Tab-separated table of C-alpha atoms in Angstrom:
chain	number	residue	atom	x	y	z
A	1	MET	CA	-47.708	-59.247	5.320
A	2	HIS	CA	-44.382	-58.079	3.977
A	3	VAL	CA	-42.490	-60.846	1.596
A	4	ARG	CA	-39.054	-61.580	2.764
A	5	ARG	CA	-37.931	-64.599	0.959
A	6	VAL	CA	-39.816	-67.067	-1.547
A	7	PHE	CA	-38.522	-70.597	-1.025
A	8	CYS	CA	-39.611	-73.407	-3.351
A	9	ILE	CA	-39.285	-77.291	-3.529
A	10	GLY	CA	-39.249	-79.576	-6.495
A	11	ARG	CA	-39.849	-82.884	-6.687
A	12	ASN	CA	-42.231	-83.400	-3.741
A	13	TYR	CA	-45.031	-85.189	-5.125
A	14	ALA	CA	-44.271	-88.909	-6.430
A	15	ASP	CA	-46.309	-88.817	-9.555
A	16	HIS	CA	-44.942	-85.092	-10.479
A	17	VAL	CA	-41.542	-86.826	-10.075
A	18	ALA	CA	-42.262	-89.843	-12.043
A	19	GLU	CA	-43.727	-87.649	-14.925
A	20	MET	CA	-40.405	-85.592	-14.807
A	21	GLY	CA	-38.402	-88.672	-14.963
A	22	GLY	CA	-37.245	-88.696	-11.515
A	23	HIS	CA	-36.768	-91.238	-9.177
A	24	VAL	CA	-38.618	-91.002	-5.976
A	25	ASP	CA	-36.638	-93.369	-3.811
A	26	ARG	CA	-33.410	-91.711	-4.298
A	27	ASP	CA	-33.799	-88.408	-5.311
A	28	PRO	CA	-33.307	-85.747	-2.621
A	29	PRO	CA	-35.608	-82.447	-2.562
A	30	VAL	CA	-34.598	-79.674	-4.522
A	31	PHE	CA	-34.743	-76.321	-3.256
A	32	PHE	CA	-34.488	-72.991	-5.241
A	33	THR	CA	-35.643	-69.280	-4.783
A	34	LYS	CA	-37.789	-66.639	-6.210
A	35	PRO	CA	-37.446	-62.921	-5.828
A	36	ALA	CA	-40.047	-61.453	-3.289
A	37	ASP	CA	-41.402	-58.979	-5.943
A	38	ALA	CA	-42.142	-62.244	-8.437
A	39	VAL	CA	-45.096	-62.541	-5.693
A	40	MET	CA	-48.648	-61.191	-7.085
A	41	CYS	CA	-51.314	-61.430	-4.308
A	42	GLU	CA	-54.757	-62.364	-6.180
A	43	PRO	CA	-53.852	-60.615	-9.615
A	44	ASP	CA	-56.604	-60.601	-11.914
A	45	THR	CA	-54.393	-60.740	-14.906
A	46	ILE	CA	-50.495	-62.180	-14.916
A	47	PRO	CA	-48.399	-60.568	-17.483
A	48	TRP	CA	-47.598	-63.179	-20.091
A	49	PRO	CA	-43.638	-63.371	-19.768
A	50	ILE	CA	-40.826	-63.030	-22.176
A	51	GLY	CA	-38.126	-65.451	-23.122
A	52	THR	CA	-40.413	-68.781	-23.511
A	53	ARG	CA	-42.075	-70.734	-25.888
A	54	ASP	CA	-43.196	-73.227	-23.318
A	55	LEU	CA	-44.946	-71.558	-19.936
A	56	HIS	CA	-45.667	-74.400	-17.474
A	57	HIS	CA	-48.618	-74.308	-14.415
A	58	GLU	CA	-47.477	-75.860	-11.291
A	59	VAL	CA	-50.461	-75.425	-8.601
A	60	GLU	CA	-48.769	-75.246	-4.746
A	61	TRP	CA	-49.584	-74.988	-1.412
A	62	VAL	CA	-48.078	-71.708	0.011
A	63	VAL	CA	-47.221	-71.681	3.676
A	64	ALA	CA	-46.360	-68.224	5.195
A	65	LEU	CA	-43.444	-68.050	8.258
A	66	VAL	CA	-44.362	-65.905	11.185
A	67	ASP	CA	-40.937	-67.636	13.005
A	68	GLY	CA	-37.972	-68.733	11.599
A	69	GLY	CA	-34.359	-70.255	12.519
A	70	ARG	CA	-31.497	-71.996	11.933
A	71	ASP	CA	-31.029	-75.875	12.345
A	72	LEU	CA	-34.544	-76.303	13.338
A	73	SER	CA	-36.275	-79.309	14.581
A	74	ARG	CA	-39.467	-80.731	12.897
A	75	GLU	CA	-41.401	-79.586	15.677
A	76	ALA	CA	-40.140	-76.420	15.887
A	77	ALA	CA	-40.217	-75.631	12.200
A	78	ALA	CA	-44.091	-76.592	12.169
A	79	GLY	CA	-44.489	-73.804	14.890
A	80	CYS	CA	-43.166	-71.287	12.364
A	81	VAL	CA	-45.990	-71.501	10.061
A	82	GLY	CA	-48.619	-68.792	10.846
A	83	ALA	CA	-50.891	-68.720	7.307
A	84	HIS	CA	-51.645	-70.511	3.914
A	85	ALA	CA	-52.413	-69.865	0.480
A	86	VAL	CA	-52.640	-71.636	-2.825
A	87	GLY	CA	-50.050	-70.374	-5.345
A	88	LEU	CA	-48.600	-70.996	-9.033
A	89	ASP	CA	-44.930	-71.701	-9.614
A	90	LEU	CA	-44.917	-70.785	-13.233
A	91	THR	CA	-42.323	-72.176	-15.105
A	92	ARG	CA	-40.217	-71.610	-18.214
A	93	ARG	CA	-40.339	-74.979	-18.927
A	94	ASP	CA	-38.066	-74.815	-22.036
A	95	LEU	CA	-35.263	-72.693	-20.324
A	96	GLN	CA	-35.501	-75.000	-17.564
A	97	LEU	CA	-34.825	-78.195	-19.637
A	98	THR	CA	-31.571	-76.267	-21.214
A	99	ALA	CA	-30.534	-75.641	-17.778
A	100	LYS	CA	-30.724	-79.181	-16.699
A	101	GLU	CA	-28.932	-80.254	-19.976
A	102	THR	CA	-25.882	-77.820	-19.321
A	103	GLY	CA	-25.829	-77.999	-15.950
A	104	GLY	CA	-26.621	-74.210	-15.352
A	105	PRO	CA	-28.933	-72.665	-12.593
A	106	TRP	CA	-32.850	-72.621	-13.005
A	107	ASP	CA	-33.003	-68.530	-12.437
A	108	THR	CA	-34.335	-67.902	-15.781
A	109	ALA	CA	-36.676	-70.835	-15.555
A	110	LYS	CA	-38.387	-69.983	-12.247
A	111	ALA	CA	-37.301	-66.476	-10.808
A	112	PHE	CA	-38.528	-64.271	-13.627
A	113	ASP	CA	-41.089	-61.711	-13.266
A	114	TYR	CA	-44.537	-62.504	-11.841
A	115	SER	CA	-43.426	-65.929	-11.592
A	116	ALA	CA	-45.462	-66.600	-8.330
A	117	PRO	CA	-48.855	-65.671	-8.112
A	118	VAL	CA	-50.562	-66.285	-4.883
A	119	SER	CA	-54.151	-66.092	-3.461
A	120	ALA	CA	-54.916	-63.981	-0.071
A	121	LEU	CA	-53.210	-65.275	2.782
A	122	VAL	CA	-55.197	-67.082	5.302
A	123	PRO	CA	-53.969	-67.464	9.133
A	124	GLY	CA	-53.323	-70.193	10.818
A	125	GLY	CA	-51.163	-72.932	12.190
A	126	LEU	CA	-50.628	-76.071	10.441
A	127	ASP	CA	-53.207	-77.873	12.008
A	128	THR	CA	-55.601	-75.688	9.906
A	129	VAL	CA	-54.674	-77.345	6.617
A	130	ALA	CA	-56.118	-81.264	7.189
A	131	ALA	CA	-54.020	-84.001	5.717
A	132	ASN	CA	-57.013	-84.856	2.950
A	133	THR	CA	-56.837	-81.099	1.939
A	134	PRO	CA	-57.643	-81.301	-1.695
A	135	LEU	CA	-54.973	-79.153	-4.297
A	136	VAL	CA	-56.817	-78.518	-7.255
A	137	LEU	CA	-56.220	-76.557	-10.302
A	138	GLU	CA	-58.569	-76.041	-13.156
A	139	VAL	CA	-57.529	-74.175	-16.545
A	140	ASN	CA	-60.619	-73.049	-18.605
A	141	GLY	CA	-62.902	-75.147	-16.485
A	142	LYS	CA	-61.379	-78.205	-17.348
A	143	ARG	CA	-59.133	-80.067	-14.314
A	144	ARG	CA	-55.075	-80.293	-14.983
A	145	GLN	CA	-54.173	-81.021	-11.646
A	146	THR	CA	-55.386	-82.629	-8.447
A	147	SER	CA	-53.909	-84.016	-5.537
A	148	THR	CA	-54.416	-84.105	-1.665
A	149	VAL	CA	-51.378	-82.638	0.496
A	150	ASP	CA	-50.948	-85.943	2.376
A	151	HIS	CA	-49.381	-87.007	-0.734
A	152	MET	CA	-46.211	-84.847	-0.290
A	153	ILE	CA	-42.908	-86.877	-0.024
A	154	TRP	CA	-41.553	-84.162	2.342
A	155	THR	CA	-44.156	-82.762	4.993
A	156	VAL	CA	-44.240	-79.240	5.269
A	157	PRO	CA	-42.260	-79.627	9.165
A	158	ALA	CA	-39.408	-82.052	7.401
A	159	LEU	CA	-39.091	-79.659	4.391
A	160	LEU	CA	-38.931	-76.502	6.644
A	161	ALA	CA	-36.372	-78.233	8.705
A	162	GLU	CA	-34.259	-79.261	6.029
A	163	LEU	CA	-34.299	-75.420	4.485
A	164	SER	CA	-33.280	-74.433	7.933
A	165	ARG	CA	-29.947	-76.573	7.837
A	166	LEU	CA	-29.296	-74.515	4.527
A	167	PHE	CA	-30.529	-71.040	5.263
A	168	GLU	CA	-31.815	-68.883	8.000
A	169	LEU	CA	-35.621	-68.669	7.909
A	170	LYS	CA	-37.395	-65.631	9.017
A	171	CYS	CA	-40.695	-64.292	9.744
A	172	GLY	CA	-42.323	-63.239	5.991
A	173	ASP	CA	-40.830	-66.224	4.374
A	174	LEU	CA	-43.207	-67.676	1.997
A	175	VAL	CA	-42.423	-71.482	1.157
A	176	PHE	CA	-43.869	-73.095	-2.259
A	177	THR	CA	-44.625	-76.638	-1.193
A	178	GLY	CA	-44.156	-78.474	-4.322
A	179	THR	CA	-46.738	-79.741	-7.069
A	180	PRO	CA	-48.262	-82.538	-8.257
A	181	ALA	CA	-48.729	-84.438	-11.683
A	182	GLY	CA	-50.422	-82.622	-14.398
A	183	VAL	CA	-48.047	-80.010	-15.164
A	184	ALA	CA	-48.608	-78.603	-18.555
A	185	SER	CA	-48.399	-75.594	-21.114
A	186	LEU	CA	-50.431	-72.580	-20.561
A	187	ALA	CA	-51.571	-70.232	-23.444
A	188	PRO	CA	-52.140	-66.406	-23.368
A	189	GLY	CA	-55.821	-65.958	-22.221
A	190	ASP	CA	-55.962	-68.995	-20.617
A	191	LYS	CA	-58.244	-69.075	-17.096
A	192	LEU	CA	-57.097	-70.399	-13.885
A	193	ASP	CA	-58.706	-71.472	-11.051
A	194	ALA	CA	-56.464	-72.863	-8.390
A	195	ARG	CA	-57.704	-73.971	-4.520
A	196	LEU	CA	-56.378	-75.164	-1.379
A	197	GLY	CA	-59.734	-77.625	-0.515
A	198	SER	CA	-62.261	-74.801	0.893
A	199	LEU	CA	-59.333	-72.541	2.567
A	200	ALA	CA	-57.881	-71.024	-0.269
A	201	ARG	CA	-58.443	-69.843	-3.854
A	202	LEU	CA	-56.938	-67.929	-6.356
A	203	THR	CA	-58.810	-67.272	-9.785
A	204	THR	CA	-57.014	-65.469	-12.613
A	205	ALA	CA	-56.116	-65.418	-16.041
A	206	MET	CA	-52.746	-65.302	-18.292
A	207	GLY	CA	-52.327	-62.122	-20.046
A	208	ARG	CA	-51.735	-61.873	-23.805
A	209	PRO	CA	-47.732	-60.858	-24.907
């Protein structure tokens, strides 16, 4: 599948909103993008990024669109999903914190090279992923992040509908749907095992500077 655009949502699991100091009851969704060439499919090793002293992992359910449009209803948005993966929204947290403090954009924190590794895409509509499907990340064999996808604040149809009011969605778009609590620093050489239930799996390792 040719990747057209990569959309991401922040603050979509209540426990992650809380750990980042946000307010679930009044914070709107935060959308940002990554360039298509930030995507790495099933990498054995993820190159260590330059320009950071605090790289964080964020495991996410990724949906791939086979259709799109503008100003979609939730029902129409749901019908645009044609495949699924598990992915990592790698984040230069130190640069993100600086951007938040200064009111600057998140590009340097989120949209850097190789910042969106994903598993192989698994074809299927939204009914392919059950509401209680686990989303899990282990680092060096130890559990770091775990939740189920029904803990998302914005469901996939809801967030796609909201996105379609800001962008025209099209076939080839990837959407990272948010991360649960447990985000933490990575170190060179760390081994990562990300899973979306039994549907999708990404096993990889961080490279060294």
